[in-house]
C-alpha positions as protocol buffer text, in pm:
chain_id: "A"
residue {
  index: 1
  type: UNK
  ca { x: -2457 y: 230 z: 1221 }
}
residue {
  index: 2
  type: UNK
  ca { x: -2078 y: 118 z: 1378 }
}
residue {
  index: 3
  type: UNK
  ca { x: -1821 y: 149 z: 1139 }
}
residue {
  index: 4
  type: UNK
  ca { x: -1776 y: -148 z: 914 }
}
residue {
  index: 5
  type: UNK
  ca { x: -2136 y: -150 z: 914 }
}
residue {
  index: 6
  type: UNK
  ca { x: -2302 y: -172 z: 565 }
}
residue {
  index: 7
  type: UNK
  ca { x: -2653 y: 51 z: 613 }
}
residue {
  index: 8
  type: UNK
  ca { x: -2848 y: -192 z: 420 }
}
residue {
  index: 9
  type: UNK
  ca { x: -3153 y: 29 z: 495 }
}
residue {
  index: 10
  type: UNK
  ca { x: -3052 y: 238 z: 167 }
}
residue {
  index: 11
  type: UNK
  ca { x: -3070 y: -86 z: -75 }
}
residue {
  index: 12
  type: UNK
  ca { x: -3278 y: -368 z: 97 }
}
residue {
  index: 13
  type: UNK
  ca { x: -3584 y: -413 z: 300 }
}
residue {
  index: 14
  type: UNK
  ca { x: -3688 y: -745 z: 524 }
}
residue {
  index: 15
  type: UNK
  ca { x: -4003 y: -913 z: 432 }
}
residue {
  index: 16
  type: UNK
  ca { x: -4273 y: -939 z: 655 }
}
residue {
  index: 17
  type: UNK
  ca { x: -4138 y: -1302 z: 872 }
}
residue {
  index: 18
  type: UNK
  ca { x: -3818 y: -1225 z: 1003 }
}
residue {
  index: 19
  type: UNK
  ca { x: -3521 y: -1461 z: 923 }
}
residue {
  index: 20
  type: UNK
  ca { x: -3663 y: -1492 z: 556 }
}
residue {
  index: 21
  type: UNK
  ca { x: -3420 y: -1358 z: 299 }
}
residue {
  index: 22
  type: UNK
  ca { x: -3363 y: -983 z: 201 }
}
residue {
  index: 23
  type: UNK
  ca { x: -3601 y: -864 z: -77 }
}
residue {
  index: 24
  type: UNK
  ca { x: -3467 y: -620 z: -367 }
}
residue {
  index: 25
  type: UNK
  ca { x: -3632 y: -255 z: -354 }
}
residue {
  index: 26
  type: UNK
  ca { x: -3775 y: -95 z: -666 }
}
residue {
  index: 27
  type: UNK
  ca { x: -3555 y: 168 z: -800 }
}
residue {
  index: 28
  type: UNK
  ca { x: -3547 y: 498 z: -652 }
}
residue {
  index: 29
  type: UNK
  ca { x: -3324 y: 668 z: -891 }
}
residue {
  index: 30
  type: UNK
  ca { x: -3334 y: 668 z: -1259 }
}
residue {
  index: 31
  type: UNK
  ca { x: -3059 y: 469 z: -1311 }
}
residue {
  index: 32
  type: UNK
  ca { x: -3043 y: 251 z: -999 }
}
residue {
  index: 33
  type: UNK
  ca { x: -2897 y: -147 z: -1022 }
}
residue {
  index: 34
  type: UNK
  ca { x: -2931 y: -279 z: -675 }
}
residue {
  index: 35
  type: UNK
  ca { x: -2842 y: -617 z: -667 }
}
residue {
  index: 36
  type: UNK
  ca { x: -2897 y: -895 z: -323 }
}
residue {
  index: 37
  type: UNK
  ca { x: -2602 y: -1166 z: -403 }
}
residue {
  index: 38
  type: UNK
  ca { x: -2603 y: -1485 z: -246 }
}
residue {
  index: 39
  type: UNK
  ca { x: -2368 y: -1719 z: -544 }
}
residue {
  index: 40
  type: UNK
  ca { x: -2060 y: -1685 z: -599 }
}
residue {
  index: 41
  type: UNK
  ca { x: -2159 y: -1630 z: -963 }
}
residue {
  index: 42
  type: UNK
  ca { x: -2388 y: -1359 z: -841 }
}
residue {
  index: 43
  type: UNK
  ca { x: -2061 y: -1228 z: -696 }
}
residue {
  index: 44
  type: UNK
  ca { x: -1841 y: -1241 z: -950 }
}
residue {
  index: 45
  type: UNK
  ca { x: -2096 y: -1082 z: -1208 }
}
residue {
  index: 46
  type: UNK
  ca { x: -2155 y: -813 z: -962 }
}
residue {
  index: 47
  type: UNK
  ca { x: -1776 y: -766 z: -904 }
}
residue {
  index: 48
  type: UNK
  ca { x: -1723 y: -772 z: -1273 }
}
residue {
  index: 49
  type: UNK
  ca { x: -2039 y: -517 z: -1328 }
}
residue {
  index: 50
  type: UNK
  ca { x: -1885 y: -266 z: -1083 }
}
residue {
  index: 51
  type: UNK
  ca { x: -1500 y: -280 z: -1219 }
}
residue {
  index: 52
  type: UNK
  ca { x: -1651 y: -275 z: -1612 }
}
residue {
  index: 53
  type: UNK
  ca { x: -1799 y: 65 z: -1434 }
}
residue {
  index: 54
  type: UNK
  ca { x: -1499 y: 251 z: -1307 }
}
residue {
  index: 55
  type: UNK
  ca { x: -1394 y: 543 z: -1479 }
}
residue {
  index: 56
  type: UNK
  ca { x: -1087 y: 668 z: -1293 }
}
residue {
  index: 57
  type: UNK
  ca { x: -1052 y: 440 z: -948 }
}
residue {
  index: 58
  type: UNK
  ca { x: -1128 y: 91 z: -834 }
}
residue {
  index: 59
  type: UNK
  ca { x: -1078 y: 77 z: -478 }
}
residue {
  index: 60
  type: UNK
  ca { x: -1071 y: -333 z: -339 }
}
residue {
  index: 61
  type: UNK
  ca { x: -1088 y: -392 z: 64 }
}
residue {
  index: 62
  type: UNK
  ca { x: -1052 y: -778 z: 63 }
}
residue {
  index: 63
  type: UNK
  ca { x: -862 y: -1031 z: 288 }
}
residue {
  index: 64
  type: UNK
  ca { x: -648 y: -1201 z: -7 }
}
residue {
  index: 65
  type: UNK
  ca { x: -753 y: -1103 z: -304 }
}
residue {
  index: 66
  type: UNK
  ca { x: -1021 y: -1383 z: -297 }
}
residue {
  index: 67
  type: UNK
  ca { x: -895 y: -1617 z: -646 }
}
residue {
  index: 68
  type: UNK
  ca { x: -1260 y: -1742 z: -672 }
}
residue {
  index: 69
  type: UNK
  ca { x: -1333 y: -1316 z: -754 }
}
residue {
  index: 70
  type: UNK
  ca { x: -1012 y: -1128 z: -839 }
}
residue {
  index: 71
  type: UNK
  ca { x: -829 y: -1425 z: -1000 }
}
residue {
  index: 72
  type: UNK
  ca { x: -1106 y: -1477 z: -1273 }
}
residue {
  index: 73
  type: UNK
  ca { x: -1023 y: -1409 z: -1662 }
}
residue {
  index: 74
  type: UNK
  ca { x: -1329 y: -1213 z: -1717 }
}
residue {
  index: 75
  type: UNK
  ca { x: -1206 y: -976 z: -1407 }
}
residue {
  index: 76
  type: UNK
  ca { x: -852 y: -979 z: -1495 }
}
residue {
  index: 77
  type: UNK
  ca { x: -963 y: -881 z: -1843 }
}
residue {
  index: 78
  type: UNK
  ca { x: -1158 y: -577 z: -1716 }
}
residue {
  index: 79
  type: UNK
  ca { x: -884 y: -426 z: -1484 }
}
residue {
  index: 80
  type: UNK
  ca { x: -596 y: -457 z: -1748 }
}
residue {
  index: 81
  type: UNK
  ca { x: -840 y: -293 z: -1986 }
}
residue {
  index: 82
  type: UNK
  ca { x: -921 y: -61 z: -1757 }
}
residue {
  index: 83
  type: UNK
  ca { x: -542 y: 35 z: -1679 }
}
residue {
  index: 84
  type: UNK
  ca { x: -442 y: 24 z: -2078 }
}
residue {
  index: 85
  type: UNK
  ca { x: -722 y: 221 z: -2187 }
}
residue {
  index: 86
  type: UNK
  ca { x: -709 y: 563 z: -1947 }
}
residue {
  index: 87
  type: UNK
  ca { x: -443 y: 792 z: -1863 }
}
residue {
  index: 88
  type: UNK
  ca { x: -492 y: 817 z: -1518 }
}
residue {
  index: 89
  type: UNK
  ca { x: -635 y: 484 z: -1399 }
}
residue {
  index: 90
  type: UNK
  ca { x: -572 y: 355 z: -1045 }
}
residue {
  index: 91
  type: UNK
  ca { x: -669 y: 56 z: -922 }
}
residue {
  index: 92
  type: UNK
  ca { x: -561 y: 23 z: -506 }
}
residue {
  index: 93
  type: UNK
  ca { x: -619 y: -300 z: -297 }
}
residue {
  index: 94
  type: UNK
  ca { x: -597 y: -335 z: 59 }
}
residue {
  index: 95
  type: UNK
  ca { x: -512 y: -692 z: 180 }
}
residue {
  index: 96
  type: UNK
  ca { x: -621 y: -739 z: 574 }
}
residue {
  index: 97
  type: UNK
  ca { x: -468 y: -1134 z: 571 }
}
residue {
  index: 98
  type: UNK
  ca { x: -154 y: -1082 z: 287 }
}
residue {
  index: 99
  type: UNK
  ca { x: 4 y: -1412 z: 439 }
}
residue {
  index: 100
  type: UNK
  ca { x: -182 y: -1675 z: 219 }
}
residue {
  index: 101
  type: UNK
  ca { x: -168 y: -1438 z: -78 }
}
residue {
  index: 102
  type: UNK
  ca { x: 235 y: -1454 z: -45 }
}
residue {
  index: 103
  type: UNK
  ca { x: 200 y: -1835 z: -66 }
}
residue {
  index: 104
  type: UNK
  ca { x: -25 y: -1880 z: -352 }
}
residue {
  index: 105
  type: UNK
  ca { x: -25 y: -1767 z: -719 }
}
residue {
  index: 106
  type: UNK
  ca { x: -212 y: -1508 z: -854 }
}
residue {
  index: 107
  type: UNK
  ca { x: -275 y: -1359 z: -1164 }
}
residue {
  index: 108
  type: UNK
  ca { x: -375 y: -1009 z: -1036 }
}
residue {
  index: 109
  type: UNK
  ca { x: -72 y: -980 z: -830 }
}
residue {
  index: 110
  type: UNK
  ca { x: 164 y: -1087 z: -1145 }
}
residue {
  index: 111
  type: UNK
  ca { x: -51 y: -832 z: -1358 }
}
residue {
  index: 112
  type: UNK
  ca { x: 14 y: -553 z: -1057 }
}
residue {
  index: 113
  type: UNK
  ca { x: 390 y: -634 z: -1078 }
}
residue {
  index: 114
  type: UNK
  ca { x: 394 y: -574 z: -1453 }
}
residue {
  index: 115
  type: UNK
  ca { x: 173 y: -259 z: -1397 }
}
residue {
  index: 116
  type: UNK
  ca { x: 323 y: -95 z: -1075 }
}
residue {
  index: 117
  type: UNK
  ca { x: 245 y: 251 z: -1191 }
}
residue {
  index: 118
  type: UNK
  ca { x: -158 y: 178 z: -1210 }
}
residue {
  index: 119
  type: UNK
  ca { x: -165 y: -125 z: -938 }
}
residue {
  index: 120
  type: UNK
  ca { x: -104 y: -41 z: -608 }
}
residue {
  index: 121
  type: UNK
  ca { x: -154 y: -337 z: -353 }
}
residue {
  index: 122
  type: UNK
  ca { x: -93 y: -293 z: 7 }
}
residue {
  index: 123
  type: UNK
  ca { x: -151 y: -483 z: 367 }
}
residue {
  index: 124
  type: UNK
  ca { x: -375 y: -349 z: 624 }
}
residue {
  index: 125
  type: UNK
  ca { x: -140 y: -210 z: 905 }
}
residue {
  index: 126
  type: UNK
  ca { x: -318 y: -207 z: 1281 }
}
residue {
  index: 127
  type: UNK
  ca { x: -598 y: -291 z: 1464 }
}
residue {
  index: 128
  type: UNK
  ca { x: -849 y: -247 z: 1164 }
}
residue {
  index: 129
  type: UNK
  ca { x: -650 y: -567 z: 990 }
}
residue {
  index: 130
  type: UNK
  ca { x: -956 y: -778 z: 1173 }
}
residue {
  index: 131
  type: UNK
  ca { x: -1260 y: -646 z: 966 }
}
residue {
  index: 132
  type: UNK
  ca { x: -1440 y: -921 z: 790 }
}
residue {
  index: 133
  type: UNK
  ca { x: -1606 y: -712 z: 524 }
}
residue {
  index: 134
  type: UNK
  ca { x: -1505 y: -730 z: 152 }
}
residue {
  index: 135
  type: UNK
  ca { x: -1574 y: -459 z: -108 }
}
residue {
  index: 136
  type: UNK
  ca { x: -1478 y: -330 z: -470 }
}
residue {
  index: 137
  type: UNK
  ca { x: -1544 y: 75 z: -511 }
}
residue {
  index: 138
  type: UNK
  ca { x: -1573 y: 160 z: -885 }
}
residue {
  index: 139
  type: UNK
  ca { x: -1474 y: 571 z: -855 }
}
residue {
  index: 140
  type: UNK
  ca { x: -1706 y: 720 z: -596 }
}
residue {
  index: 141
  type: UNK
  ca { x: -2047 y: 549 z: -690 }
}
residue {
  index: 142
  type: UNK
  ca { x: -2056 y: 209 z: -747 }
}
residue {
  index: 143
  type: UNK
  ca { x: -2013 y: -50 z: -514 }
}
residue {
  index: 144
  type: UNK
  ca { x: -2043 y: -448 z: -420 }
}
residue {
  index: 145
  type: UNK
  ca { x: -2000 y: -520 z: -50 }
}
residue {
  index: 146
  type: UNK
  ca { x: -1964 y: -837 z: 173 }
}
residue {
  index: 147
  type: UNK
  ca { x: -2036 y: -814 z: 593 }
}
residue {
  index: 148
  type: UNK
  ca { x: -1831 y: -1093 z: 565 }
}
residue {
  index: 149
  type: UNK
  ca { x: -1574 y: -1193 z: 357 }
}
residue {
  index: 150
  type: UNK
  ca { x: -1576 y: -1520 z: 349 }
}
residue {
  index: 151
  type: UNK
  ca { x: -1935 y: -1538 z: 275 }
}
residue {
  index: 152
  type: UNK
  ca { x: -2063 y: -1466 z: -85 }
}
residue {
  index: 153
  type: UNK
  ca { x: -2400 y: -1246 z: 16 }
}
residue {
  index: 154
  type: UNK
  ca { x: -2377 y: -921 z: -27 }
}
residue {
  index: 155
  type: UNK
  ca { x: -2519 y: -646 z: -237 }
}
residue {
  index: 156
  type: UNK
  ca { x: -2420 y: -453 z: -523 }
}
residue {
  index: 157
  type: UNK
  ca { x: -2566 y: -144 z: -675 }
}
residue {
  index: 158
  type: UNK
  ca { x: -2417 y: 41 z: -969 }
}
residue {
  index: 159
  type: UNK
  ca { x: -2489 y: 404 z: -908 }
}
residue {
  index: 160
  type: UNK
  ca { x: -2502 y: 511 z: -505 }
}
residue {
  index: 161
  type: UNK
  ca { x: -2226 y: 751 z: -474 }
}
residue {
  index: 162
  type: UNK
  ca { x: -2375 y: 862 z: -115 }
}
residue {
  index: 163
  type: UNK
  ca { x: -2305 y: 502 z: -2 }
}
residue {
  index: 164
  type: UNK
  ca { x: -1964 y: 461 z: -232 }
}
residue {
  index: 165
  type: UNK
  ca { x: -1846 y: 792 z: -112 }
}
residue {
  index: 166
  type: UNK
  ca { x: -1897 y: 655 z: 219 }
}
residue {
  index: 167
  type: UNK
  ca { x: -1737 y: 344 z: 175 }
}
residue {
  index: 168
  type: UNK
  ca { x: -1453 y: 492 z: -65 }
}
residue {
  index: 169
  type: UNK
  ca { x: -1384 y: 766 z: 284 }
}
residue {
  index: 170
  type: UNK
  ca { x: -1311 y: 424 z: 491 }
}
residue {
  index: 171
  type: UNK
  ca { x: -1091 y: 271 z: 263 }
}
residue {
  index: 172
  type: UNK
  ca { x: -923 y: 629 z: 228 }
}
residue {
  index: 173
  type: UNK
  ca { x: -847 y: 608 z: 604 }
}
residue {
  index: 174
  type: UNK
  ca { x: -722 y: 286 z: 565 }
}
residue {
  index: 175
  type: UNK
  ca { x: -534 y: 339 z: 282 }
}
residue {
  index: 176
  type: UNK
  ca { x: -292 y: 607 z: 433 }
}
residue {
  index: 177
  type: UNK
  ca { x: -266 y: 425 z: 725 }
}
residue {
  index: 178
  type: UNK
  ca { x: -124 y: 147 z: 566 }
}
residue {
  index: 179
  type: UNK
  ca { x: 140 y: 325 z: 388 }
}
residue {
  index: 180
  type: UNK
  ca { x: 399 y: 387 z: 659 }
}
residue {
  index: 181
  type: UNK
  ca { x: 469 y: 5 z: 625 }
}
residue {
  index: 182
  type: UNK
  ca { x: 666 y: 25 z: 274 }
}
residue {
  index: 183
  type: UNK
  ca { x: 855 y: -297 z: 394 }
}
residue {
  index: 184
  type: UNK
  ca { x: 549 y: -524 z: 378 }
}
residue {
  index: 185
  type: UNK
  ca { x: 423 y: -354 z: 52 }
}
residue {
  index: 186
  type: UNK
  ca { x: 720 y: -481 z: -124 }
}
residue {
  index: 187
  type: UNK
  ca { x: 709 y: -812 z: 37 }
}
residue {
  index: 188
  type: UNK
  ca { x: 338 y: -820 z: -175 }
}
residue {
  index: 189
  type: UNK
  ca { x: 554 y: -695 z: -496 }
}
């Protein structure tokens, strides 16, 4: 597996023609959700699933903070509850195309301006600003993930924390690589 690769091995499984469409596996776990999304309203009820999840940290790699996902009352309503509610919450969100985010209005990045302290949104610095992959991390075990991000099929599954660790080490990297660029970060603010 190349980085930026999602090893969809662990969730999903071709059937037996090739080119037909991914099949779901049976639980393997107790308490397994996987999930094969192919709506957008697959998407945004797996987005929402994951973020209700999150305990401590919601980790989002996405080009712009997609409105028809993070722009959503239902999601909105989960991450400010989510902030409000625990001490030490922490939502982070890497942007790898910030440009059309600066030019359109969003509610998340008005809610992150109100909640600096518990939002922190920054843009992808260097060569890694051309993935195409979208994901939301709830703590270290739940994730949804896009190969592409302008695409809405994906997967989701609830409790994988080998896979979200995985994941959640990438968008670590990331993460403090992007900080040296404070300028940009408050150009997002």
């Amino acid at each position: 597996m190349t980085a930026g690769e999602f090893d969809f091995s662990k969730l999903t499984q071709r059937t037996a023609a090739p080119g037909t469409a991914l099949q779901q596996l049976p639980p393997a776990r107790g308490e397994d959700h996987v999930r094969v999304i192919s709506s957008l309203e697959e998407m945004r009820a797996a987005v929402d699933a994951v973020a209700a999840s999150a305990q401590r940290l919601m980790s989002i790699y996405t080009p712009d903070l997609e409105p028809d996902v993070y722009d959503q009352n239902g999601f909105l309503e989960i991450v400010k509850r989510f902030v409000l509610a625990r001490r030490f919450a922490k939502v982070r969100v890497l942007l790898s195309d910030s440009g059309r985010l600066l030019r359109d209005n969003n509610r998340f990045i008005a809610m992150g301006r109100r909640l600096t302290s518990c939002i922190d949104i920054r843009p992808v610095i260097g060569p890694i600003k051309q993935r195409a992959c979208g994901y939301l991390i709830a703590d270290d075990r739940a994730i949804v993930y896009r190969v592409h991000a302008d695409r809405w099929d994906g997967v989701a599954d609830l409790n994988n924390p080998p896979i979200a660790r995985q994941y959640l080490d990438e968008f670590d990297e990331i993460w403090h690589a992007s900080a040296a660029d404070e300028q940009a970060r408050l150009a997002i603010r």
